[in-house]
Coordinates of C-alpha atoms and ligand atoms in Angstrom, one line a residue:
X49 CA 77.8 -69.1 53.7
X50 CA 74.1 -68.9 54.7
X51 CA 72.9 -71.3 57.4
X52 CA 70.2 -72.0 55.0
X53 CA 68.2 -72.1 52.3
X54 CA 64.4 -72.1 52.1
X55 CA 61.9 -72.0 49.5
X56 CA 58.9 -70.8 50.5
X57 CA 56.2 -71.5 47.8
X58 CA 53.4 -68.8 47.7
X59 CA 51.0 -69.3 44.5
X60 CA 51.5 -72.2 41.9
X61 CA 48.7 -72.1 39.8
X62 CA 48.9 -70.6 36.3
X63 CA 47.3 -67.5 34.1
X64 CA 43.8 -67.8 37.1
X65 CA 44.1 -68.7 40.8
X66 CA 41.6 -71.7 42.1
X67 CA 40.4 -72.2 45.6
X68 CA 43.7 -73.4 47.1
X69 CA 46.1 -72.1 44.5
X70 CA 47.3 -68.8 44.3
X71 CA 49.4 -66.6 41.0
X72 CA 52.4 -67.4 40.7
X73 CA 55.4 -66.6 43.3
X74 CA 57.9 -67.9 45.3
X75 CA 60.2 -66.8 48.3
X76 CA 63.6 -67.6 48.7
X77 CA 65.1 -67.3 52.1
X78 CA 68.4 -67.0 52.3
X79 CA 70.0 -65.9 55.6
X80 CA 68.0 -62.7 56.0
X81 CA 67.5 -61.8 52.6
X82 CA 64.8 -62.1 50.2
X83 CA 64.3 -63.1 46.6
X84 CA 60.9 -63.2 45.2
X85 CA 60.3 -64.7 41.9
X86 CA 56.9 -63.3 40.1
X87 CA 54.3 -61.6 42.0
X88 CA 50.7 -62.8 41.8
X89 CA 47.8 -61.0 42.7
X90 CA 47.4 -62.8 46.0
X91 CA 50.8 -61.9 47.5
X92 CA 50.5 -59.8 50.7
X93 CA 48.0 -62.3 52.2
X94 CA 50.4 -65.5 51.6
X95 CA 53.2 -63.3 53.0
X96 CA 50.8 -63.1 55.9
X97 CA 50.0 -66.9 55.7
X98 CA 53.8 -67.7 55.5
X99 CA 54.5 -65.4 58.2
X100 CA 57.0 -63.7 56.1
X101 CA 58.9 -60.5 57.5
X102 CA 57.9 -57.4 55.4
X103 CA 61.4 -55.2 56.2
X104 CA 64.1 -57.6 55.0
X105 CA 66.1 -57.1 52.1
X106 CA 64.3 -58.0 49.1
X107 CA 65.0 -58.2 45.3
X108 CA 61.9 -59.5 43.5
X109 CA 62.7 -61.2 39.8
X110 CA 59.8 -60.6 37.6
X111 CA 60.3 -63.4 34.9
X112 CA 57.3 -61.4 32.1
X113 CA 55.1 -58.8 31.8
X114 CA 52.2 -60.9 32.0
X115 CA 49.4 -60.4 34.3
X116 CA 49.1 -63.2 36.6
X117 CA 53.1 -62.5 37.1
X118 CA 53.2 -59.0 38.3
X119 CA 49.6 -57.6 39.2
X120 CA 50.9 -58.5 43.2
X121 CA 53.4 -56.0 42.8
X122 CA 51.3 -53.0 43.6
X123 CA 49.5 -54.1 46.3
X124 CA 52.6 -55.4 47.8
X125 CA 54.3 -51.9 47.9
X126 CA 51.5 -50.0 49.2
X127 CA 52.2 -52.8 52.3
X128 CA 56.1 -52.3 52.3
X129 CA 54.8 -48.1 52.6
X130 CA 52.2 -48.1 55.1
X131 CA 54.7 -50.7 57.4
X132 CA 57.6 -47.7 57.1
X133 CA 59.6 -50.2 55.4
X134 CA 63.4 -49.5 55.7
X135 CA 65.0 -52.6 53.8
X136 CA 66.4 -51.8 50.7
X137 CA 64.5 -53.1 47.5
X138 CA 65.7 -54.3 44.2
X139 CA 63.3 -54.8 41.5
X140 CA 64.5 -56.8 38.1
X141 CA 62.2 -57.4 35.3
X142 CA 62.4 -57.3 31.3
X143 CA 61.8 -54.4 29.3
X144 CA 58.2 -52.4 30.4
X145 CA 58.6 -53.1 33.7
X146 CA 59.7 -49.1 34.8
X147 CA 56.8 -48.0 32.7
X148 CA 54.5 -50.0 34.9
X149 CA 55.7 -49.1 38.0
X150 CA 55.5 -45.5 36.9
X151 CA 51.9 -45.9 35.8
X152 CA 51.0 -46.8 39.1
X153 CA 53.1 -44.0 40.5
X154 CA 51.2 -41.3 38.8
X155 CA 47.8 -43.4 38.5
X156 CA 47.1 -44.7 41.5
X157 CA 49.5 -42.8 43.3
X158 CA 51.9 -45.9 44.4
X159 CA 55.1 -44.7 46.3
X160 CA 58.6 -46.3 47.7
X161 CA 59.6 -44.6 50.6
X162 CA 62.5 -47.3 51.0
X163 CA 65.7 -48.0 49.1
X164 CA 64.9 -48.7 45.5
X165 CA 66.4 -49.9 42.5
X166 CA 64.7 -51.5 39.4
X167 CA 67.0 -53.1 37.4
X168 CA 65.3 -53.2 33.6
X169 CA 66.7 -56.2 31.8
X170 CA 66.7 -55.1 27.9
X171 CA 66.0 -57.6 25.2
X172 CA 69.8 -57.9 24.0
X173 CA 70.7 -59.0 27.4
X174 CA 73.3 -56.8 27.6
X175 CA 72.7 -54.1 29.6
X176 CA 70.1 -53.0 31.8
X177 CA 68.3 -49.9 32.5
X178 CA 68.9 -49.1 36.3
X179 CA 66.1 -46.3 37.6
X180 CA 66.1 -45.1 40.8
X181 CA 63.0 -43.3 41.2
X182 CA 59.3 -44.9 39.7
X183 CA 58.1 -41.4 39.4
X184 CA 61.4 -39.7 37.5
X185 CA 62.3 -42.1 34.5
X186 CA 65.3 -39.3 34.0
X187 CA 67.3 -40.7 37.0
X188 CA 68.4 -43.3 35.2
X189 CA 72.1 -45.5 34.7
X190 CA 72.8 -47.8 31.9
X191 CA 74.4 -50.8 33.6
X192 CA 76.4 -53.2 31.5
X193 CA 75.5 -57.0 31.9
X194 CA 78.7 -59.5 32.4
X195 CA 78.3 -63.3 32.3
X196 CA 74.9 -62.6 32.8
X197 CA 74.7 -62.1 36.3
X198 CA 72.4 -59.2 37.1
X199 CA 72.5 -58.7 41.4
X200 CA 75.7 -59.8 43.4
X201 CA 75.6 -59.6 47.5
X202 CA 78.0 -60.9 49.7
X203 CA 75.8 -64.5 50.0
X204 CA 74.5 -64.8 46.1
X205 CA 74.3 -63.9 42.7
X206 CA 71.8 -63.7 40.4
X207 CA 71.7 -64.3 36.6
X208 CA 69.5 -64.5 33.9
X209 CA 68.6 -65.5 30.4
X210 CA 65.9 -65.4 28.0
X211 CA 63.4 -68.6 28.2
X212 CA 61.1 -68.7 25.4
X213 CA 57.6 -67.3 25.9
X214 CA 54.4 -65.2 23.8
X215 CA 56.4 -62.7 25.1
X216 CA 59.7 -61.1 26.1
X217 CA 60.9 -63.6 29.6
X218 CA 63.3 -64.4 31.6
X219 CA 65.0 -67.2 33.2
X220 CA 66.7 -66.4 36.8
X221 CA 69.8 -68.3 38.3
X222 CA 70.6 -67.8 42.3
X223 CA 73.6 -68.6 42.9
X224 CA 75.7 -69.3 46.1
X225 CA 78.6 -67.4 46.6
X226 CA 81.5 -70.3 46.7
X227 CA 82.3 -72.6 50.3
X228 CA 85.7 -72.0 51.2
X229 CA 87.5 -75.3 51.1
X230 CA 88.8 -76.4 54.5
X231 CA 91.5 -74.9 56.0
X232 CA 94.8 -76.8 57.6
X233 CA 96.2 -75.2 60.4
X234 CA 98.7 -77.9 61.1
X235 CA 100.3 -77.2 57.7
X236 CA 100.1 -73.6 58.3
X237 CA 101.9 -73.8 61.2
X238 CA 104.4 -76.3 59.8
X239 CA 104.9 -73.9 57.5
X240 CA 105.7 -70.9 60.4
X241 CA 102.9 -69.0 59.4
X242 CA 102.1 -66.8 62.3
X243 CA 98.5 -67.6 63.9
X244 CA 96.3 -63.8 63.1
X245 CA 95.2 -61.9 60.1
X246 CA 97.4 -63.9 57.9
X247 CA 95.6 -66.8 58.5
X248 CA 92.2 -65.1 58.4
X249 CA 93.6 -64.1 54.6
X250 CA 94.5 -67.9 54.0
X251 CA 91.5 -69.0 55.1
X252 CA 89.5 -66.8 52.5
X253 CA 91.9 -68.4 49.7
X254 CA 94.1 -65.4 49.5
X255 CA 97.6 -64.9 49.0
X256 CA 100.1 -63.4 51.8
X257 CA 103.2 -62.3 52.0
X258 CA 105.9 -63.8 54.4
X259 CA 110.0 -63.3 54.3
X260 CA 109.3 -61.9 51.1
X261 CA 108.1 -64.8 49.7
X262 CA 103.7 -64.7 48.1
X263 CA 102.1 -67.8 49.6
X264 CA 99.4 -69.5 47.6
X265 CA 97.2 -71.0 49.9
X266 CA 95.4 -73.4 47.6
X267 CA 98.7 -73.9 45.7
X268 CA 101.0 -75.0 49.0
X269 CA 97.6 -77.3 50.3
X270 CA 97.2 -74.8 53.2
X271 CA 93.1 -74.8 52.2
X272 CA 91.9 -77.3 50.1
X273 CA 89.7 -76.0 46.6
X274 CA 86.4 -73.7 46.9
X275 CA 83.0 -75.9 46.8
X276 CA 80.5 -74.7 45.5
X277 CA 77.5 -73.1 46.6
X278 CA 73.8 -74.0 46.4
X279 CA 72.2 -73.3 42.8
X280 CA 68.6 -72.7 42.4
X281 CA 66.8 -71.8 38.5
X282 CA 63.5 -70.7 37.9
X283 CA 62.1 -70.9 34.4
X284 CA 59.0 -68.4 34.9
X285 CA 56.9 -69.1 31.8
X286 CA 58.8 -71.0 28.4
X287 CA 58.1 -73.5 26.6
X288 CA 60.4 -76.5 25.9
X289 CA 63.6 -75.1 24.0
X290 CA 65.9 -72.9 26.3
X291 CA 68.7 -74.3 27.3
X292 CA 68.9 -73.3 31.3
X293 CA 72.6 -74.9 32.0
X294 CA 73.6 -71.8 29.9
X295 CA 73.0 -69.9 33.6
X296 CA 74.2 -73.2 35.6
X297 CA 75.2 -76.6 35.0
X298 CA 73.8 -79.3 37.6
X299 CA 71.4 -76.7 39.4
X300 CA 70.7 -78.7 42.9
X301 CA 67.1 -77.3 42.5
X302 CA 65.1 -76.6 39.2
X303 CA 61.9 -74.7 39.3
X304 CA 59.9 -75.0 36.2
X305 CA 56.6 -74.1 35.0
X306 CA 54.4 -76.9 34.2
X307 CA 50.8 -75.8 33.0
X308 CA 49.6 -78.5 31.2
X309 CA 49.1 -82.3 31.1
X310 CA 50.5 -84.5 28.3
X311 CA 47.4 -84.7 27.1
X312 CA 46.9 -80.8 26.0
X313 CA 51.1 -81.0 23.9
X314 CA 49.6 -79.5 21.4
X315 CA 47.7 -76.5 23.5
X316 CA 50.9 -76.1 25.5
X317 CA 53.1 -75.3 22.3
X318 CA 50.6 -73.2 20.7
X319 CA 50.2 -71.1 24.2
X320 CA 54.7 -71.5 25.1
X321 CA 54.2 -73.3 28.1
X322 CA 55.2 -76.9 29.2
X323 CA 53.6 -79.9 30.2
X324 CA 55.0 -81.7 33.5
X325 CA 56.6 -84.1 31.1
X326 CA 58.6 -81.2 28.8
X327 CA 59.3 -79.8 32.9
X328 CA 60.9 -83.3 33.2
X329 CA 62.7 -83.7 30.5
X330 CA 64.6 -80.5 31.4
X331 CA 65.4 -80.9 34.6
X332 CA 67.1 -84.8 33.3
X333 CA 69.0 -82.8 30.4
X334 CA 70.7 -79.7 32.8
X335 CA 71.0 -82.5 35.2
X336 CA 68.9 -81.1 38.5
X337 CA 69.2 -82.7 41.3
X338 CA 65.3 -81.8 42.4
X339 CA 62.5 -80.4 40.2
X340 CA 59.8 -78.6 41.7
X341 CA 56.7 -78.5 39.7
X342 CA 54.9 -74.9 39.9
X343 CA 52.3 -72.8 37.8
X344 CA 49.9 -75.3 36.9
X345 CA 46.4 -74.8 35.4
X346 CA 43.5 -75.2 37.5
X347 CA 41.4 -76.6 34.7
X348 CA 42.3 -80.4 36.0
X349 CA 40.9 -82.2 38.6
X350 CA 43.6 -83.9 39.8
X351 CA 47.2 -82.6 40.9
X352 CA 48.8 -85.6 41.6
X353 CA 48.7 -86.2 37.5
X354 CA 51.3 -84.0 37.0
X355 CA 53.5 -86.0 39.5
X356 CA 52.9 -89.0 38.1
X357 CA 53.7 -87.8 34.5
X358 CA 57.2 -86.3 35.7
X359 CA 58.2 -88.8 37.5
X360 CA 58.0 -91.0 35.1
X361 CA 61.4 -89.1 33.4
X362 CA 62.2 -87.8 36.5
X363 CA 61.8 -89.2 39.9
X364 CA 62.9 -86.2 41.7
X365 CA 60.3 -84.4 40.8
X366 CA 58.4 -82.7 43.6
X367 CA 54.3 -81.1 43.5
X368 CA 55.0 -77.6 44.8
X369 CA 51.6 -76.6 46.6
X370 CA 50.6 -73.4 48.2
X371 CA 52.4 -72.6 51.5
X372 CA 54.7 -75.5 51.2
X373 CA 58.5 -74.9 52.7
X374 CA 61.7 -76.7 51.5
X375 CA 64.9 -76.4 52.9
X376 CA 67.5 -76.7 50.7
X377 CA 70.2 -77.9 52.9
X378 CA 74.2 -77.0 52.9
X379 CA 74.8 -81.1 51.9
X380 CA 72.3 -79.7 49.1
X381 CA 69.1 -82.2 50.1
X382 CA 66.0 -80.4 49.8
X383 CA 63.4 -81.4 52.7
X384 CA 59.7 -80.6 53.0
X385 CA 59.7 -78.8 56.3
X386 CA 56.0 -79.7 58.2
X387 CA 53.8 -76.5 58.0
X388 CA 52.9 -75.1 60.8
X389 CA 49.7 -74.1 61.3
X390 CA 48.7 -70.3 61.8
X391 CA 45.5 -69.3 63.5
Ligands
LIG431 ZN1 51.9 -67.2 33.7
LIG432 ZN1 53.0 -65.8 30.6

């Protein structure tokens, strides 16, 4: 289980960054691993301002192929090159994705030195192109999708789905790998189960073997059921309609796009986005515990509008801004944590 959780918010405005908004992205930290959802334009300099490591292990989830979501991506690794990054890199996105990496690759002559894998989600949802190589599209492995899930590492999965957007997009789902439940020892012993590597089997919920007999540990009370894990969802860009419990029920966190005010419904179905009260609405239906409010446009004055609007569905609803870091905590409360200020 990871000691924690953080969400590391990195650009929240929407289709064109203002002064103190940046295109959209956002970190999550999770026990020396990275996940990255979207890229904006501005990234390597808010990595910088959120003095975030540049050779961890990263898998960046590209939600569409819109601009403002994945022009970062270049300039980003060009950084992870000239740093002799080691860290192995995972790159999902929807369909197009390979062919713009390989543009860059043989335009502007972009290179990965490191461990690389883009994962291309195809529009069935089924399987996924798995390339190896931006500048050889022939190294390449048809992967089959099940239950949806498209990375698994020993602390997380991820999943995705289609939200609904001008354009092909997805929906990503991190997961926590499942708690064990508490182990008993007492009972264990009671039960003249030598003290060792059969208990360190008991204790991950597996079965043993003693006098001939398969022990259940769950089954004979020995540990007590699996909890599970922290959930986060990110919508990237949709409009009102998907339905996100598809990829968890009860996420503890839900972060949705939010680019327009009540005001501009109409403008906000016509473009497939949502307003902060459509955000709202879906984070009381899959039953969040927190929204966090993201890619907002900067054509209004005042931020704290889009607060009040979701709150008034839901009251957990929190204004992500620029370099602001949550911790999502193992009781699954989500804190502000103070910035610090960099010099
Ligand atoms: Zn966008
Ligand atoms: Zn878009």
């Amino acid at each position: 289980m990871a000691s924690h959780v953080r969400i590391i918010i990195l650009g929240t405005a929407g289709a064109v960054p203002s002064e103190t908004a940046s295109l959209p992205a956002i970190m999550l930290h999770f026990e020396g691993n990275q996940i990255l959802f979207d890229c904006g334009e501005d990234i390597q300099r808010q990595f910088l301002k959120a003095g975030l490591k540049f050779n961890l292990p990263l898998v960046i989830c590209i939600s569409h192929m819109h601009g403002d979501h994945v022009i970062g991506i270049p300039g980003l690794l060009f950084n992870f090159n000239m740093g002799d990054r080691t860290a192995p890199l995972t790159i999902i996105g929807p369909r197009g994705i390979f062919s713009y990496l390989y543009h860059l690759r043989n335009d502007i002559g972009l290179r990965v030195e490191c461990p690389l894998e883009v994962r291309e989600i195809q529009p069935d949802l089924k399987v996924m192109q798995v390339f190896t190589n931006i500048g050889d599209p022939s190294l390449v492995e048809v992967q089959s999708i099940e239950q949806n899930i498209v990375f698994r590492n020993k602390l997380f999965s991820i999943s995705t789905m289609e939200s609904q957007h001008s354009v092909f997009a997805l929906a990503y789902c991190v997961q926590e790998r499942p708690i064990f439940g508490t182990f008993h020892p007492d009972i264990a012993k009671l039960k003249q189960i030598p003290e060792g590597p059969l208990w360190k089997k008991l204790q991950r919920g597996k079965s043993i073997e003693i006098n001939g007999k398969v022990l259940d540990p769950l089954m004979e009370g020995i540990i007590e059921p699996p909890v599970r894990g922290r959930t986060i969802i990110y919508s990237g860009d949709t409009m009102l309609g998907p339905d996100f419990s598809v990829l968890s029920p009860a996420p503890d966190v839900l972060i949705h796009e939010s680019m327009y005010l009540t005001q501009d419904a109409k403008l906000a179905e016509e473009k497939q986005h949502s307003t902060s009260q459509d955000a709202a609405r879906v984070a009381s239906k899959i039953q969040a515990r927190y929204l966090i409010l993201t890619h907002r446009s900067s054509r209004y004055n005042d931020p704290a509008a889009f607060l009040i609007e979701s709150q008034s569905i839901f009251p957990n609803t929190i204004l992500a801004n620029d370099l602001d870091v949550l911790e999502l905590k193992k009781n699954k409360v989500l804190e502000k944590i103070a910035k610090e200020p960099k010099s």
